[in-house]
Amino acid sequence: MQEDSSRKLLGRWASDPTDTDAIAEYGRTTIVFSDDRSMTYIIHAEGKDQVILMKYRIDDTVLVTDQPSQPGEERTAFTITPDGKLVLDFGGMRSRYVRVGN
């Protein structure tokens, strides 16, 4: 199950343009999940992107991330909806992402 969940996350995900609450809270973002358990979180700010490099693993339905430059695990519940959207629930704030590539 964990391996299956991890495989489903692989690739590039962008903020769902219809998720105005999450975009207002976090900005427009892209998340890239790689096979080697690395994750790139990109915040698209005006004029310049902010890139955060992390490691990740899956613990049941929880995405566990660790940023090596500031060690400490963060836990975020996630689901993939029947229509293929990734939903992250971090501290009660939900954000939706759409797949934009492999």
PDB file of C-alpha atoms in Angstrom:
ATOM      1  CA  MET A   1       0.000   0.000   0.000  1.00  0.00           C
ATOM      2  CA  GLN A   2       2.700   2.517   0.930  1.00  0.00           C
ATOM      3  CA  GLU A   3       4.677   1.722  -2.204  1.00  0.00           C
ATOM      4  CA  ASP A   4       1.515   2.107  -4.283  1.00  0.00           C
ATOM      5  CA  SER A   5       0.737   5.482  -2.659  1.00  0.00           C
ATOM      6  CA  SER A   6       4.293   6.631  -3.208  1.00  0.00           C
ATOM      7  CA  ARG A   7       4.163   5.666  -6.905  1.00  0.00           C
ATOM      8  CA  LYS A   8       0.939   7.636  -7.348  1.00  0.00           C
ATOM      9  CA  LEU A   9       2.634  10.775  -6.036  1.00  0.00           C
ATOM     10  CA  LEU A  10       5.573  10.653  -8.450  1.00  0.00           C
ATOM     11  CA  GLY A  11       5.745  13.543 -10.864  1.00  0.00           C
ATOM     12  CA  ARG A  12       4.901  17.224 -10.948  1.00  0.00           C
ATOM     13  CA  TRP A  13       1.843  18.732  -9.270  1.00  0.00           C
ATOM     14  CA  ALA A  14       0.691  22.370  -9.432  1.00  0.00           C
ATOM     15  CA  SER A  15      -1.789  24.315  -7.344  1.00  0.00           C
ATOM     16  CA  ASP A  16      -5.320  23.671  -8.542  1.00  0.00           C
ATOM     17  CA  PRO A  17      -6.289  27.041 -10.075  1.00  0.00           C
ATOM     18  CA  THR A  18      -9.807  26.669  -8.611  1.00  0.00           C
ATOM     19  CA  ASP A  19      -8.421  26.321  -5.050  1.00  0.00           C
ATOM     20  CA  THR A  20      -8.473  30.037  -4.278  1.00  0.00           C
ATOM     21  CA  ASP A  21      -8.268  29.586  -0.480  1.00  0.00           C
ATOM     22  CA  ALA A  22      -5.030  27.574  -0.657  1.00  0.00           C
ATOM     23  CA  ILE A  23      -3.522  29.911  -3.239  1.00  0.00           C
ATOM     24  CA  ALA A  24      -4.340  32.860  -0.968  1.00  0.00           C
ATOM     25  CA  GLU A  25      -2.686  31.043   1.977  1.00  0.00           C
ATOM     26  CA  TYR A  26       0.374  29.481   0.299  1.00  0.00           C
ATOM     27  CA  GLY A  27       0.671  31.212  -3.071  1.00  0.00           C
ATOM     28  CA  ARG A  28       0.897  29.408  -6.380  1.00  0.00           C
ATOM     29  CA  THR A  29       3.053  26.330  -5.803  1.00  0.00           C
ATOM     30  CA  THR A  30       4.465  23.320  -7.595  1.00  0.00           C
ATOM     31  CA  ILE A  31       5.524  20.088  -5.908  1.00  0.00           C
ATOM     32  CA  VAL A  32       7.794  17.571  -7.633  1.00  0.00           C
ATOM     33  CA  PHE A  33       8.045  14.054  -6.193  1.00  0.00           C
ATOM     34  CA  SER A  34      11.010  12.017  -7.442  1.00  0.00           C
ATOM     35  CA  ASP A  35      11.746   8.280  -7.401  1.00  0.00           C
ATOM     36  CA  ASP A  36      14.723   8.794  -5.064  1.00  0.00           C
ATOM     37  CA  ARG A  37      12.398  10.118  -2.300  1.00  0.00           C
ATOM     38  CA  SER A  38      13.398  13.717  -2.919  1.00  0.00           C
ATOM     39  CA  MET A  39      10.749  16.398  -3.114  1.00  0.00           C
ATOM     40  CA  THR A  40      11.021  19.893  -4.531  1.00  0.00           C
ATOM     41  CA  TYR A  41       8.522  22.478  -3.289  1.00  0.00           C
ATOM     42  CA  ILE A  42       8.436  25.606  -5.451  1.00  0.00           C
ATOM     43  CA  ILE A  43       6.643  28.787  -4.435  1.00  0.00           C
ATOM     44  CA  HIS A  44       6.051  30.933  -7.504  1.00  0.00           C
ATOM     45  CA  ALA A  45       6.486  34.515  -6.309  1.00  0.00           C
ATOM     46  CA  GLU A  46       6.488  37.588  -8.495  1.00  0.00           C
ATOM     47  CA  GLY A  47       9.813  37.824 -10.244  1.00  0.00           C
ATOM     48  CA  LYS A  48      11.463  34.864  -8.541  1.00  0.00           C
ATOM     49  CA  ASP A  49      10.629  31.322  -7.478  1.00  0.00           C
ATOM     50  CA  GLN A  50      11.508  30.101  -3.992  1.00  0.00           C
ATOM     51  CA  VAL A  51      12.725  26.485  -4.095  1.00  0.00           C
ATOM     52  CA  ILE A  52      12.726  24.235  -1.035  1.00  0.00           C
ATOM     53  CA  LEU A  53      14.457  20.860  -1.308  1.00  0.00           C
ATOM     54  CA  MET A  54      13.210  18.061   0.934  1.00  0.00           C
ATOM     55  CA  LYS A  55      13.181  14.317   1.453  1.00  0.00           C
ATOM     56  CA  TYR A  56       9.904  12.464   1.836  1.00  0.00           C
ATOM     57  CA  ARG A  57       8.383   9.137   2.753  1.00  0.00           C
ATOM     58  CA  ILE A  58       4.861   7.791   3.000  1.00  0.00           C
ATOM     59  CA  ASP A  59       3.452   6.537   6.312  1.00  0.00           C
ATOM     60  CA  ASP A  60       0.032   5.055   5.453  1.00  0.00           C
ATOM     61  CA  THR A  61      -1.948   8.129   4.287  1.00  0.00           C
ATOM     62  CA  VAL A  62       0.538  10.649   5.641  1.00  0.00           C
ATOM     63  CA  LEU A  63       3.279  12.410   3.705  1.00  0.00           C
ATOM     64  CA  VAL A  64       6.297  12.795   6.002  1.00  0.00           C
ATOM     65  CA  THR A  65       8.764  15.456   4.846  1.00  0.00           C
ATOM     66  CA  ASP A  66      12.128  16.575   6.154  1.00  0.00           C
ATOM     67  CA  GLN A  67      14.068  19.593   4.979  1.00  0.00           C
ATOM     68  CA  PRO A  68      17.787  18.792   5.378  1.00  0.00           C
ATOM     69  CA  SER A  69      18.727  22.487   5.711  1.00  0.00           C
ATOM     70  CA  GLN A  70      16.327  22.757   8.686  1.00  0.00           C
ATOM     71  CA  PRO A  71      15.946  19.193   9.992  1.00  0.00           C
ATOM     72  CA  GLY A  72      12.618  18.215  11.469  1.00  0.00           C
ATOM     73  CA  GLU A  73       9.799  16.086  10.182  1.00  0.00           C
ATOM     74  CA  GLU A  74       6.467  17.542   9.112  1.00  0.00           C
ATOM     75  CA  ARG A  75       3.435  15.301   8.676  1.00  0.00           C
ATOM     76  CA  THR A  76       0.703  16.059   6.157  1.00  0.00           C
ATOM     77  CA  ALA A  77      -2.322  13.850   5.503  1.00  0.00           C
ATOM     78  CA  PHE A  78      -2.976  13.290   1.819  1.00  0.00           C
ATOM     79  CA  THR A  79      -5.457  11.702  -0.549  1.00  0.00           C
ATOM     80  CA  ILE A  80      -5.769  11.390  -4.277  1.00  0.00           C
ATOM     81  CA  THR A  81      -9.337  12.044  -5.363  1.00  0.00           C
ATOM     82  CA  PRO A  82     -11.195   9.880  -7.897  1.00  0.00           C
ATOM     83  CA  ASP A  83     -10.667  12.637 -10.491  1.00  0.00           C
ATOM     84  CA  GLY A  84      -6.893  12.502  -9.893  1.00  0.00           C
ATOM     85  CA  LYS A  85      -6.301  15.576  -7.715  1.00  0.00           C
ATOM     86  CA  LEU A  86      -3.830  15.491  -4.848  1.00  0.00           C
ATOM     87  CA  VAL A  87      -5.294  16.888  -1.618  1.00  0.00           C
ATOM     88  CA  LEU A  88      -2.913  17.808   1.207  1.00  0.00           C
ATOM     89  CA  ASP A  89      -4.236  18.493   4.703  1.00  0.00           C
ATOM     90  CA  PHE A  90      -1.643  20.342   6.774  1.00  0.00           C
ATOM     91  CA  GLY A  91      -2.886  21.402  10.184  1.00  0.00           C
ATOM     92  CA  GLY A  92      -6.499  21.551   9.007  1.00  0.00           C
ATOM     93  CA  MET A  93      -5.724  23.653   5.912  1.00  0.00           C
ATOM     94  CA  ARG A  94      -6.480  21.700   2.748  1.00  0.00           C
ATOM     95  CA  SER A  95      -4.851  22.417  -0.581  1.00  0.00           C
ATOM     96  CA  ARG A  96      -5.501  20.787  -3.940  1.00  0.00           C
ATOM     97  CA  TYR A  97      -3.029  20.054  -6.719  1.00  0.00           C
ATOM     98  CA  VAL A  98      -3.400  18.885 -10.298  1.00  0.00           C
ATOM     99  CA  ARG A  99      -0.879  16.720 -12.101  1.00  0.00           C
ATOM    100  CA  VAL A 100       1.033  18.691 -14.719  1.00  0.00           C
ATOM    101  CA  GLY A 101       3.647  16.169 -15.831  1.00  0.00           C
ATOM    102  CA  ASN A 102       5.640  13.090 -14.963  1.00  0.00           C
TER     103      ASN A 102
END
